Coordinates of C-alpha atoms and ligand atoms in Angstrom, one line a residue:
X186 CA -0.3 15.9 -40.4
X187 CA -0.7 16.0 -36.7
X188 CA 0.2 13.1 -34.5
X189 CA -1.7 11.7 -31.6
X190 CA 1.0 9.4 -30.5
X191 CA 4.7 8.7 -31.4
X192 CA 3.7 4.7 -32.0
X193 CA 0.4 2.9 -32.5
X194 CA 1.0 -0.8 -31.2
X195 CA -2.1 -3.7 -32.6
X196 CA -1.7 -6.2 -30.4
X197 CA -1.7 -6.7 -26.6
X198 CA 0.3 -10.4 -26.7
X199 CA 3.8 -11.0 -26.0
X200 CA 5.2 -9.1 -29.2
X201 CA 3.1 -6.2 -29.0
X202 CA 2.8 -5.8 -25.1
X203 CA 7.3 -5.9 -25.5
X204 CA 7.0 -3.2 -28.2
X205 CA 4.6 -1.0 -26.2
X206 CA 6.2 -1.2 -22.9
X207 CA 9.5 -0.4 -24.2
X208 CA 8.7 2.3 -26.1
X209 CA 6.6 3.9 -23.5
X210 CA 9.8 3.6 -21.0
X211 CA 11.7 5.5 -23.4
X212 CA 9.2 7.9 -23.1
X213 CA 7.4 8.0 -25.9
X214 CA 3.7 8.7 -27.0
X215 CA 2.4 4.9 -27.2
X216 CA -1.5 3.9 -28.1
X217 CA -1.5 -0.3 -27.4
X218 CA -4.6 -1.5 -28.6
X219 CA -6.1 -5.0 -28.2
X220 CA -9.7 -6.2 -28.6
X221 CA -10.0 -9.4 -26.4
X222 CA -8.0 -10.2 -23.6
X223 CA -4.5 -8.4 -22.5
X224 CA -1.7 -11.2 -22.5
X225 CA -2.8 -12.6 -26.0
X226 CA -2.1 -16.6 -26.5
X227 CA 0.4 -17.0 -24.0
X228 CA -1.0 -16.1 -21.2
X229 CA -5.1 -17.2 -21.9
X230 CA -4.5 -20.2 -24.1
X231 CA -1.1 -20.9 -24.8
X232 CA 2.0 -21.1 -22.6
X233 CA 1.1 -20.7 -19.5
X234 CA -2.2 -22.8 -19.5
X235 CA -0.6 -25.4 -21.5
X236 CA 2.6 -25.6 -18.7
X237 CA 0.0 -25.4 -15.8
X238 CA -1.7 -28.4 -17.2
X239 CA 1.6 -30.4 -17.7
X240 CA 2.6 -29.8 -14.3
X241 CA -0.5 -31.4 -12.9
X242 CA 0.5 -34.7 -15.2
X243 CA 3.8 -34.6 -14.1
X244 CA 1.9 -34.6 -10.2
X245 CA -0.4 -37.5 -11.4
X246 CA 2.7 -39.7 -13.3
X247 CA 4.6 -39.4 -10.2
X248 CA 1.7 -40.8 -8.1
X249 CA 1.5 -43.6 -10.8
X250 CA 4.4 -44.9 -10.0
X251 CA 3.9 -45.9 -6.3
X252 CA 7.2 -47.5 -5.5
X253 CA 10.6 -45.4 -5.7
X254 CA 13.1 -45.0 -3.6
X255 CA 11.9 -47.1 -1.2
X256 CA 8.7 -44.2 -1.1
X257 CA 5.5 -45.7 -1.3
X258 CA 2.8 -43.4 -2.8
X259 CA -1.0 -43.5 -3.0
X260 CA -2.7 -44.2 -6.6
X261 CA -3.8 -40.5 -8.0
X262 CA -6.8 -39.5 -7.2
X263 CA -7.3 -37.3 -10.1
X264 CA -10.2 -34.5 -10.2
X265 CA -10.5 -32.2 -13.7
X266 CA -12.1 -29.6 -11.3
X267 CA -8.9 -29.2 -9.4
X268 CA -6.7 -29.2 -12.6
X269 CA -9.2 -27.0 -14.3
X270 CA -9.1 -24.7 -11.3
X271 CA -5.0 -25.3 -11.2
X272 CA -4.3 -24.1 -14.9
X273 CA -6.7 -21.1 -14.6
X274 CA -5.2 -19.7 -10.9
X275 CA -1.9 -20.2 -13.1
X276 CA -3.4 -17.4 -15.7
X277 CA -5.1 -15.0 -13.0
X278 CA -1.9 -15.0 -11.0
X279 CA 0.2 -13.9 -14.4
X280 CA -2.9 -11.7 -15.5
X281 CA -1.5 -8.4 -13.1
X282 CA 2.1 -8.6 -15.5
X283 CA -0.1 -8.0 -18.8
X284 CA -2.4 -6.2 -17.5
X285 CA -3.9 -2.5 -18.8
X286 CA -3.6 -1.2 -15.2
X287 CA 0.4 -1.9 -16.0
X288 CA 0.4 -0.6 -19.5
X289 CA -0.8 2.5 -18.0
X290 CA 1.3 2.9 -15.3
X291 CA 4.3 2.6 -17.8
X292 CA 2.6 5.7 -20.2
X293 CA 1.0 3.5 -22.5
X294 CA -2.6 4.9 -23.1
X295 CA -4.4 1.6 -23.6
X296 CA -7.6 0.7 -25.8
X297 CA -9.6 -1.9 -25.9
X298 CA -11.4 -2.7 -29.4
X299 CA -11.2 -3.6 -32.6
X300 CA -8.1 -1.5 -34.6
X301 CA -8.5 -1.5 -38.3
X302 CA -5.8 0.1 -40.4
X303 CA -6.6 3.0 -42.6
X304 CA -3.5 4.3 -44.0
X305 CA 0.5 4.2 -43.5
X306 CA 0.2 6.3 -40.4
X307 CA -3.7 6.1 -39.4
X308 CA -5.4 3.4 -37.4
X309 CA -9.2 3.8 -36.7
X310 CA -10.5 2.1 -33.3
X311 CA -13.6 2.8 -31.1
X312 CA -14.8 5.6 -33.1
X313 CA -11.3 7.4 -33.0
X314 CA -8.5 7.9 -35.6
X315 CA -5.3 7.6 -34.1
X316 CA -2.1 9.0 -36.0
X317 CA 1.8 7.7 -35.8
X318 CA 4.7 8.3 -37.6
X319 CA 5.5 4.4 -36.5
X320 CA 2.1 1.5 -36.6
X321 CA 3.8 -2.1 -35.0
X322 CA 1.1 -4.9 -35.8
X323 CA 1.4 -7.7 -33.5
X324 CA -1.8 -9.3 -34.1
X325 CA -0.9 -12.7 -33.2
X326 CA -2.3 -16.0 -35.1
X327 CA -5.1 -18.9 -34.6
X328 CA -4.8 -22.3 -34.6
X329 CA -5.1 -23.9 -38.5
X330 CA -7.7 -26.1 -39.5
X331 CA -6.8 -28.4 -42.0
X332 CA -9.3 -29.3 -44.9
X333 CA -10.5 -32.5 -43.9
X334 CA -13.4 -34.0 -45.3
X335 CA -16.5 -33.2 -42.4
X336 CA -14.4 -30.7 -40.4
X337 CA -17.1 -28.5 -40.6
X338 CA -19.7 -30.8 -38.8
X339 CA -17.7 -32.8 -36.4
X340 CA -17.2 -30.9 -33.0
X341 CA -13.2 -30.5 -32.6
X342 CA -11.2 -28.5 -29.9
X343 CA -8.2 -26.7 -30.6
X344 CA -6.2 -24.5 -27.9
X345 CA -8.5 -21.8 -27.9
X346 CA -11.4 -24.6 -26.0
X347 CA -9.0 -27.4 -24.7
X348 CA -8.4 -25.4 -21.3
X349 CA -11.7 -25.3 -20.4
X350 CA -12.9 -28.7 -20.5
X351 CA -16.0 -29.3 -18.2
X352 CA -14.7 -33.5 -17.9
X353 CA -11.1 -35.1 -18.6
X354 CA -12.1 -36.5 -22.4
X355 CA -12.1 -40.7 -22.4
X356 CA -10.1 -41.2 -26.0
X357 CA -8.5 -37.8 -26.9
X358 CA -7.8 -38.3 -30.6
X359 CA -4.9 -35.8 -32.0
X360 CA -4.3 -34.1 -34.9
X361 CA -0.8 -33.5 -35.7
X362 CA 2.2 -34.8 -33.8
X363 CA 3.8 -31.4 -33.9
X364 CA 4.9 -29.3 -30.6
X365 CA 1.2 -28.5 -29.4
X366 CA -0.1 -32.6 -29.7
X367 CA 2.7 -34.2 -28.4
X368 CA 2.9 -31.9 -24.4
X369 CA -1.3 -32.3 -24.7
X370 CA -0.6 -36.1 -26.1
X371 CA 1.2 -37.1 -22.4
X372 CA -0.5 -34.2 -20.4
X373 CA -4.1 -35.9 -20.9
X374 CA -2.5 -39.6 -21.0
X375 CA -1.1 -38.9 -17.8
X376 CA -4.5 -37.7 -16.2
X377 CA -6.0 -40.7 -17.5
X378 CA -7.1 -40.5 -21.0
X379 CA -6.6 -42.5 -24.1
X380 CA -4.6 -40.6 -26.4
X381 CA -4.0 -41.3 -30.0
X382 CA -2.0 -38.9 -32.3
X383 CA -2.2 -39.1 -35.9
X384 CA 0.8 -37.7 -37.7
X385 CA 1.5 -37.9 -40.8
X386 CA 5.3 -36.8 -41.5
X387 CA 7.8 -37.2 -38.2
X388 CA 6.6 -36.5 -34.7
X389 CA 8.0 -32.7 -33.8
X390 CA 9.5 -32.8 -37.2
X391 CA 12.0 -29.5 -36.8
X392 CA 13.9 -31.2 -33.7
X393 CA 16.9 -33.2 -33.8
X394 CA 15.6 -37.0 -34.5
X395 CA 17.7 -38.6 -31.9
X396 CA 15.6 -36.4 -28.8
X397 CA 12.5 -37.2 -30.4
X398 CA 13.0 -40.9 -30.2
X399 CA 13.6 -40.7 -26.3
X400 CA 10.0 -38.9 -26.2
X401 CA 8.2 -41.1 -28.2
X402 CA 9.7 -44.0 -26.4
X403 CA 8.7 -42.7 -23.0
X404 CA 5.5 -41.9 -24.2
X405 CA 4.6 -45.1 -25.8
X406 CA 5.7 -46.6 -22.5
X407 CA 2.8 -44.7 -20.8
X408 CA 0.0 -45.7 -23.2
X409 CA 0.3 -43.0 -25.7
X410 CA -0.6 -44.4 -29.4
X411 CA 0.7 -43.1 -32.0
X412 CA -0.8 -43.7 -36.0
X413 CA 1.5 -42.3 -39.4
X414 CA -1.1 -41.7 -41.6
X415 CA -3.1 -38.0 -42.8
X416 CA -6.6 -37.6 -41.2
X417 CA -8.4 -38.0 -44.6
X418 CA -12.2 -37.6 -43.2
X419 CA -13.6 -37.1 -39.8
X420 CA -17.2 -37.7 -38.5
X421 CA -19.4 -38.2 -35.5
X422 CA -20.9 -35.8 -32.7
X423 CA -19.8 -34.8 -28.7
X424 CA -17.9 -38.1 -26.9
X425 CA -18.1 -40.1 -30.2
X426 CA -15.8 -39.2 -33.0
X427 CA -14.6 -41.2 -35.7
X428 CA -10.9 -40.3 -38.1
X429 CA -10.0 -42.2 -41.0
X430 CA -6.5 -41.8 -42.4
X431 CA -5.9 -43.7 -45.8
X432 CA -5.4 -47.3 -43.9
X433 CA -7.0 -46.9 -40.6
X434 CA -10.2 -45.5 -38.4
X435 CA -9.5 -44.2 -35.0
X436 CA -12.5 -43.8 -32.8
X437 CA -12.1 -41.5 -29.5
X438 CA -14.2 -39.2 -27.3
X439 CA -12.5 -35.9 -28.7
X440 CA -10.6 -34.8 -31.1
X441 CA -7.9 -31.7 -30.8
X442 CA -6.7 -30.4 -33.9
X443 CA -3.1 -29.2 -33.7
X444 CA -1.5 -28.6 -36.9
X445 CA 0.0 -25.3 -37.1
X446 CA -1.3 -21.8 -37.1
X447 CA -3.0 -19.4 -39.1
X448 CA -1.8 -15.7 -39.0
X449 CA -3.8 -12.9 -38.4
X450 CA -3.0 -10.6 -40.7
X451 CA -6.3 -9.8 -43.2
X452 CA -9.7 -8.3 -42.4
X453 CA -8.3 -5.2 -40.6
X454 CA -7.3 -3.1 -43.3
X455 CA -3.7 -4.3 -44.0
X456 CA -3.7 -5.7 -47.5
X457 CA -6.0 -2.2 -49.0
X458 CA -2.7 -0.5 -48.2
X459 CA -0.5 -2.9 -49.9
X460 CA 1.2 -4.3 -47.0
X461 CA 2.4 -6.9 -48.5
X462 CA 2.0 -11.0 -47.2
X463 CA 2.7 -14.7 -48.5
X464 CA 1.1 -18.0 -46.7
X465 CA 3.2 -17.8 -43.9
X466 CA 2.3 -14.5 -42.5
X467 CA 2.7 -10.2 -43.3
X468 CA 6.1 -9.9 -45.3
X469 CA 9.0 -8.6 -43.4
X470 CA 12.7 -8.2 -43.8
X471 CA 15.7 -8.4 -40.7
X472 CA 14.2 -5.4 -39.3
X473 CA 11.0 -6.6 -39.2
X474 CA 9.3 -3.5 -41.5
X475 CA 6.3 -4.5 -43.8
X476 CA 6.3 -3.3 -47.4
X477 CA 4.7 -0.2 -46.5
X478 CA 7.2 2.5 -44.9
X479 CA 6.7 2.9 -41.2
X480 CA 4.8 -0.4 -40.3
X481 CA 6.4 -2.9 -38.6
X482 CA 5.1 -6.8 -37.8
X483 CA 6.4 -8.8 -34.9
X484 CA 5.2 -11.6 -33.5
X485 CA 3.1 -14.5 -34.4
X486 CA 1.5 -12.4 -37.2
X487 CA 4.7 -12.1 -39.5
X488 CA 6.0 -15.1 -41.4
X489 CA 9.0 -16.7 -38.8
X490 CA 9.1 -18.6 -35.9
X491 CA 6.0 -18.9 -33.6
X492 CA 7.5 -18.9 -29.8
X493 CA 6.7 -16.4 -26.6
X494 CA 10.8 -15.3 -26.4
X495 CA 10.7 -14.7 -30.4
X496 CA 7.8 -12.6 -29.8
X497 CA 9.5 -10.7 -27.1
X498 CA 12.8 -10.5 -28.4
X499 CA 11.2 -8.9 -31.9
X500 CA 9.4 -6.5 -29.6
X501 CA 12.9 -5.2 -28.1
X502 CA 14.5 -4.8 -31.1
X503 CA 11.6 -2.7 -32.8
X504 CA 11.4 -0.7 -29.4
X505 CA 15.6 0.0 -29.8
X506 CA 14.7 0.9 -33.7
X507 CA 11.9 3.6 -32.9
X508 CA 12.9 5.2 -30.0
X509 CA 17.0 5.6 -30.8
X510 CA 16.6 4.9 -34.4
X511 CA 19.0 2.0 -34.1
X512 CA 18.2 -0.7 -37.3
X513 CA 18.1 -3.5 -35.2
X514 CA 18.6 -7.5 -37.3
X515 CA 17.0 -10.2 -36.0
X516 CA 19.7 -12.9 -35.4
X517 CA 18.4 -16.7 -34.9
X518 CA 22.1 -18.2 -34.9
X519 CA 21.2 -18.6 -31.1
X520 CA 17.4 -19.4 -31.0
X521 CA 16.5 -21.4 -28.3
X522 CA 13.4 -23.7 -27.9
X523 CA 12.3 -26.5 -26.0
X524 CA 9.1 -28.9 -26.0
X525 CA 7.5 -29.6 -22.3
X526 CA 7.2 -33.3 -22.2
X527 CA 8.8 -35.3 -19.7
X528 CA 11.6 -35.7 -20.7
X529 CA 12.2 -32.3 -21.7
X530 CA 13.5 -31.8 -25.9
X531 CA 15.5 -28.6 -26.0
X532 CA 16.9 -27.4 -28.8
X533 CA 19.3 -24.4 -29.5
X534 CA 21.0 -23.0 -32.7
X535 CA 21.4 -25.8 -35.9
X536 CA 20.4 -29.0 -35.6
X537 CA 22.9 -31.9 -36.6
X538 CA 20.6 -32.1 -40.0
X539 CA 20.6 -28.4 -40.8
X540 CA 24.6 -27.9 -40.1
X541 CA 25.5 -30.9 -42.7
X542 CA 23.3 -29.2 -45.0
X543 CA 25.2 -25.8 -44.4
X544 CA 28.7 -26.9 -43.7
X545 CA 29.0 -31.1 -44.9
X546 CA 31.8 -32.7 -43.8
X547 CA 33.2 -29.9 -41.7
X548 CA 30.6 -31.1 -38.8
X549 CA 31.2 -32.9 -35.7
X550 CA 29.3 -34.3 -33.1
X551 CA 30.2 -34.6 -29.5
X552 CA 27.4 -36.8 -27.5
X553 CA 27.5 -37.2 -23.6
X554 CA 24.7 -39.5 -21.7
X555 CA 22.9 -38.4 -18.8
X556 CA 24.0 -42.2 -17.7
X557 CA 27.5 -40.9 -17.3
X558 CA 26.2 -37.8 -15.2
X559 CA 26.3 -39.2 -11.3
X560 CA 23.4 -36.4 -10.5
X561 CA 21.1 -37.5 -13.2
X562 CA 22.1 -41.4 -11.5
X563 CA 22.0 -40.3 -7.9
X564 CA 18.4 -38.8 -8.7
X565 CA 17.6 -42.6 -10.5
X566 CA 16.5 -40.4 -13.7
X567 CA 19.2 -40.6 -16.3
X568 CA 17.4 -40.9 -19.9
X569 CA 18.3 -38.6 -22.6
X570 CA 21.5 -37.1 -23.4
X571 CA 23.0 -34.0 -25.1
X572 CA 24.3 -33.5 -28.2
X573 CA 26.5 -30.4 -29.2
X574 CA 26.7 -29.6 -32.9
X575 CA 30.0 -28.1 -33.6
X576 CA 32.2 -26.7 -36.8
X577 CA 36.2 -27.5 -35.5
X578 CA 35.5 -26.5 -31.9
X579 CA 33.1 -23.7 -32.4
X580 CA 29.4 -24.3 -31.0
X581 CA 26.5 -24.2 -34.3
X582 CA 23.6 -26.1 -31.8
X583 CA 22.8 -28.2 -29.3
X584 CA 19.7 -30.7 -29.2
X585 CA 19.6 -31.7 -25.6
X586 CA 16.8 -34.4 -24.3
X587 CA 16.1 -35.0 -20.9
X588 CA 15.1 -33.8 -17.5
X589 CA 15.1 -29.7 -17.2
X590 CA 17.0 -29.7 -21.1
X591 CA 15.7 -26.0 -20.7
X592 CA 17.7 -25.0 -18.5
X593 CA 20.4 -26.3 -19.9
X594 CA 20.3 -24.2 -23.1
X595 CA 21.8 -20.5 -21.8
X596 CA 25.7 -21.8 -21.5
X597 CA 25.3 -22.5 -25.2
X598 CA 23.8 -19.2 -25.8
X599 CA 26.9 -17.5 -24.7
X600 CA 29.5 -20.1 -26.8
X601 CA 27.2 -19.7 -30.1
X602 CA 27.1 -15.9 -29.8
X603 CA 30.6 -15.3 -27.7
X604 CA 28.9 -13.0 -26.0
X605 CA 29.2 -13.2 -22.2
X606 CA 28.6 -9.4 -20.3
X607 CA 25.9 -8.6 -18.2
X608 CA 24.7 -6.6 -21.3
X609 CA 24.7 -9.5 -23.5
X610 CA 23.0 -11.9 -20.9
X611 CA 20.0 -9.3 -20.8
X612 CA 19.6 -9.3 -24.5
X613 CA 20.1 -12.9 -24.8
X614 CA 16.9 -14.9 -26.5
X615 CA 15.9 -17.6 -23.6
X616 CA 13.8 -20.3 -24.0
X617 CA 10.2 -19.2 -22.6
X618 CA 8.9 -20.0 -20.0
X619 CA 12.5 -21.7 -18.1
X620 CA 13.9 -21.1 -14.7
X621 CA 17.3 -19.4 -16.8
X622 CA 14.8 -16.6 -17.7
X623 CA 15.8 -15.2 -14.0
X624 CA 19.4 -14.6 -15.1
X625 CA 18.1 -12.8 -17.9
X626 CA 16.3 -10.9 -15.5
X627 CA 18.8 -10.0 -13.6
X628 CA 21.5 -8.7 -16.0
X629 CA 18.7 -7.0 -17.3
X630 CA 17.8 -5.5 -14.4
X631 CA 21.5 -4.3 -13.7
X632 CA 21.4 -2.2 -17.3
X633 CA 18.1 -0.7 -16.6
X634 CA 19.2 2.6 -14.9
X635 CA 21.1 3.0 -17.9
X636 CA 19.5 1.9 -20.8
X637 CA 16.1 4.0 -19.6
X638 CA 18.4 6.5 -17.7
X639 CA 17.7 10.3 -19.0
X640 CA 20.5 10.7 -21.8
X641 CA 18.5 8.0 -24.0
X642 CA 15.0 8.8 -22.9
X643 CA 16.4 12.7 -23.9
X644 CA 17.5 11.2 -26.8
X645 CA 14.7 8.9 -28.0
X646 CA 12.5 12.2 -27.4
X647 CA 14.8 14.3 -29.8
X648 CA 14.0 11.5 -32.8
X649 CA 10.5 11.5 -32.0
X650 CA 10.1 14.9 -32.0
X651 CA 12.0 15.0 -35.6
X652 CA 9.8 11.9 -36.7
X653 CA 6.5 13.4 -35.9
X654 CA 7.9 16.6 -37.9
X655 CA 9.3 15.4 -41.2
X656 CA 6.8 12.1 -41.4
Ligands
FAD966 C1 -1.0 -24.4 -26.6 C2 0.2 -23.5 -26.8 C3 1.3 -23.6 -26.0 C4 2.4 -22.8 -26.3 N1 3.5 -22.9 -25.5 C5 4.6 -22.1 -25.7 C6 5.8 -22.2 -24.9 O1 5.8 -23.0 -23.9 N2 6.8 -21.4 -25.1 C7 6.8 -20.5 -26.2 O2 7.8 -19.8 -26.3 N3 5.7 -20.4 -27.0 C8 4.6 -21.1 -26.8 N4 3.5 -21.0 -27.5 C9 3.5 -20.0 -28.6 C10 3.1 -18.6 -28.1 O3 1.9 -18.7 -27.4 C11 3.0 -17.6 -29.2 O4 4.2 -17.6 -30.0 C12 2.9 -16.1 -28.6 O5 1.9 -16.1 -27.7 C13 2.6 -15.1 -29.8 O6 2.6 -13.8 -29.2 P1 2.1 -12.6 -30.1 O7 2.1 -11.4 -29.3 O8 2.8 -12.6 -31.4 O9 0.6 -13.0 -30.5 P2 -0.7 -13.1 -29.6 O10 -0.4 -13.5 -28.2 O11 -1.7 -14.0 -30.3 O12 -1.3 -11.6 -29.5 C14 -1.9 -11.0 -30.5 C15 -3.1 -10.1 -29.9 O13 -3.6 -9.2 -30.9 C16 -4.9 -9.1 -30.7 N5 -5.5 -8.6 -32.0 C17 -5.5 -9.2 -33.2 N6 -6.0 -8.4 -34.1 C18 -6.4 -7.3 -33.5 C19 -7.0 -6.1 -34.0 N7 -7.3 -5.9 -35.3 N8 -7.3 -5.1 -33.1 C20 -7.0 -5.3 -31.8 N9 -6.4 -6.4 -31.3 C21 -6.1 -7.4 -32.2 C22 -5.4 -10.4 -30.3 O14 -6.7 -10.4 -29.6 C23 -4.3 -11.0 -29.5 O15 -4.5 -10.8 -28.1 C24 2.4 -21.8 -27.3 C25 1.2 -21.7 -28.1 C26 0.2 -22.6 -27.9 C27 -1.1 -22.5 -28.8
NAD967 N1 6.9 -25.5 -25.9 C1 6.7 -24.6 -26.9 O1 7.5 -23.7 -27.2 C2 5.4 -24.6 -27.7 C3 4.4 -25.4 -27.2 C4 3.2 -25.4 -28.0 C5 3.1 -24.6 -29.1 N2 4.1 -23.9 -29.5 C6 4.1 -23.1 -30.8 O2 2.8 -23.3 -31.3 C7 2.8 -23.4 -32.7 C8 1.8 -24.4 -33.2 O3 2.1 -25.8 -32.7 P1 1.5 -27.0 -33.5 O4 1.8 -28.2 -32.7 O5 0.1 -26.7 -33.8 O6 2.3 -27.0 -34.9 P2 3.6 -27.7 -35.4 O7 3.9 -27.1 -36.6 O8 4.6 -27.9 -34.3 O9 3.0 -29.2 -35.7 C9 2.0 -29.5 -36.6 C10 2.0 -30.9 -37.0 O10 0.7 -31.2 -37.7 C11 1.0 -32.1 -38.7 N3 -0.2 -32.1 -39.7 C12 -0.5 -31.2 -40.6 N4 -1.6 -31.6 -41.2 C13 -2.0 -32.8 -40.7 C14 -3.1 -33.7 -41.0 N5 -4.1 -33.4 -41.9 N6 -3.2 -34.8 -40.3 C15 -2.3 -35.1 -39.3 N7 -1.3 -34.3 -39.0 C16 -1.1 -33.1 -39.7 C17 2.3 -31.6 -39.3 O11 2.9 -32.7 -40.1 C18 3.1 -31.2 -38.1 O12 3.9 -32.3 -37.6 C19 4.2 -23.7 -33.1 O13 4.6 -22.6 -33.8 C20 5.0 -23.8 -31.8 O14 6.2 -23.1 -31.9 C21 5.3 -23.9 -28.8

């Protein structure tokens, strides 16, 4: 069969955009296709609108509070058209980092349409079929829509409409108390909406308990409501919806439905081929191949942990496994993430609930106070603490609350893995998107010469070269 490209990458979001670009710096052959826009969730309706938006609340809560520090300030004067303006500057000044005109520039050869799968090695898109010895999918997910009872005729937003509000809602009512309602819960409180979240199980359920409580405190303290109960039924039309869960009825302007995501992984040819795929995504082992020989999925799309460094780190290590023919693990021992409310919840590693399930009695705890932290007291901001999750004195987690618990995470990177080197620190996962990522960035940039340099671009041409023969 003859090849039109060493890899075909579906996909133009964080995972695939990692895969393509590293792959194409290598030197190889690279098609990246993606239909809608270059930059996927993250960048249009995800991250970087989401933590645009909660840096305009944090503006307005500061405001709010008019004396501190002996620092009187003015009541907000708060204007959707300047935040709606503010969150989408924040996405056209990251747009140029994902965009085609880059993709090119590194020897990607971009297209952008539809890509449906016809075969192990065949994709068809724009009235072309494309042939690789490698296909990645990194088709990303949608937002889940629960069945509730008159879903269908009630106007809801999710993600993919909250960002581009015409007017600040009046009641935003929430569905699910999980990462994505509880940063839009105190985001839109603190612009000056009602908010009510409806959870039924506990609020950001796969964090450590004890940083959650600090959250919900805080935000209860601002005005933020919060009802345990399932939405059963919801009802009603624009600026006047109605939830019932079994005991109560919340009525609110809006309602955002945030319960989880759907991957995309059916409709574009992957299941007639037999990839195979369960509820929580396409099917994938360590190295993140499919059932089918030769197809990868990274990313949202496969079933695994949803975050914008996952996505990323998956693309790296399927990059390392095509071009040098390195099988490369995925290892989550030292996953970081962190929720954007204010006070931060960071977590890395095991929780203190997942280590006593692996290891009992051999766990301790060590927690330390931000009160007993004389800059977090000098700066009159001193809630939360951190907690480190150890097995004798070896590091399994950390759950850290508080201000900038982001950046606290990398140290604990380094004790989980003991890994340390400027190598290492490139490769490291890092919370996305956190000031640490500039370390990152910088070790990286140290190994670049070398990791691109010609002896493994030579190299990574000598394997595709005996790929697209014996495929
Ligand atoms: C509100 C919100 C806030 C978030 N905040 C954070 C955060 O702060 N930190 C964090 O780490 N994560 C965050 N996330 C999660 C993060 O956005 C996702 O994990 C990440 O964007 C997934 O990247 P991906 O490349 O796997 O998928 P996507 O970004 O969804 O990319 C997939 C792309 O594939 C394209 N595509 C699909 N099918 C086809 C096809 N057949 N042909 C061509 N193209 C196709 C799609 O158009 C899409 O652009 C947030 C998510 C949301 C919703
Ligand atoms: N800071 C970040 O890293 C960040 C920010 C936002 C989103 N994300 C990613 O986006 C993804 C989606 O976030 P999410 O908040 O939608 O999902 P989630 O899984 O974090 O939370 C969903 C919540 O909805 C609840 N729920 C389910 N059905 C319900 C119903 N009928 N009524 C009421 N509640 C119901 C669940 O109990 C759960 O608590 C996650 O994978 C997350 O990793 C990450």
């Amino acid at each position: 069969m003859k090849f039109t490209h060493d890899v075909i990458v579906i996909g133009g979001g964080a995972a695939g955009l990692t895969a393509a670009g590293g792959c194409a710096l290598f030197g190889l052959d690279v098609a990246l296709i993606e239909a809608r826009k270059m930059g996927g969730e993250c960048l249009n309706d995800g991250c970087v609108p989401s933590k645009a938006l909660i840096a305009a609340a944090k503006r307005a809560a500061e405001a709010n509070e008019s004396e501190r520090y002996g620092i009187t300030l003015q009541p907000p004067k708060i204007e959707w058209t300047g935040v709606h303006k503010h969150i989408h500057d924040a996405i056209a000044a990251i747009a140029p980092h994902d965009s085609e005109e880059r993709f090119e520039e590194m020897g990607c050869e971009v297209i952008r349409d539809w890509a449906k799968v016809t075969g192990p090695q065949t994709v068809e898109v724009g009235g072309r079929t494309l042939r690789a010895p490698r296909i990645v999918i990194a088709t990303g997910s949608k937002p889940a829509v629960p069945p509730i009872e008159g879903i269908d005729e009630t106007p809801y937003l999710t993600n993919e409409n909250i960002f581009d509000l015409d007017a600040l809602p009046d009641h935003l009512v929430i569905v699910g108390g999980g990462v994505i309602g509880m940063e839009m819960a105190q985001s839109f409180r603190r612009l000056g909406s009602a908010v009510t979240v409806v959870e039924p199980g506990e609020l950001m359920g796969r964090d450590d308990p004890d940083s959650v409580a600090v959250v919900r405190e805080t935000m209860e303290g601002e005005g933020v409501r919060f009802v345990k109960g399932l939405a059963k039924k919801v009802e009603g039309k624009e600026g006047a919806i109605r939830l019932h869960t079994e005991d109560e009825t919340v009525e609110g302007s809006h309602l955002l439905i945030a319960v989880g995501r759907t991957p995309r992984c059916k409709g574009f040819g992957l299941e007639d081929i037999g990839v195979e795929m369960d509820r929580g995504g396409i099917k994938v082992d360590d190295r993140r191949r499919t059932s089918v020989k030769g197809i990868y999925a990274i990313g949202d799309c496969r079933n695994g942990p949803r975050l914008t460094h996952v996505s990323g780190y998956e693309g790296s290590n399927v990059a390392l496994e095509i071009t040098l023919g390195v099988p490369t693990k995925v290892d989550w021992s030292a996953l970081p993430w962190c929720t954007y409310t204010d006070p931060e919840v960071a977590q890395i590693g095991m929780t203190e609930r997942e280590a006593r399930e692996k290891h009992g009695e051999k766990v301790t705890i060590v927690k330390e106070t931000f009160h007993d932290n004389e800059r977090s007291l000098a700066e009159g901001n001193d809630k939360g603490h951190l907690k480190l999750v150890l097995k004798g004195k070896k590091v399994l987690g950390a759950s850290i609350v508080g201000k900038n618990a982001g950046e606290l995470l990398l140290p604990f990177s380094q004790s989980i893995t003991g890994k340390s080197s400027t190598f290492a620190l490139g490769s490291a996962i890092i919370a996305y998107p956190t000031r640490s990522e500039i370390s990152k960035a910088a070790a990286f940039t140290a190994w670049e010469p070398t990791v691109f340099g010609s002896i493994p671009k030579k190299y990574a041409g000598f394997v595709a070269s005996l790929r697209r023969r014996f495929s």
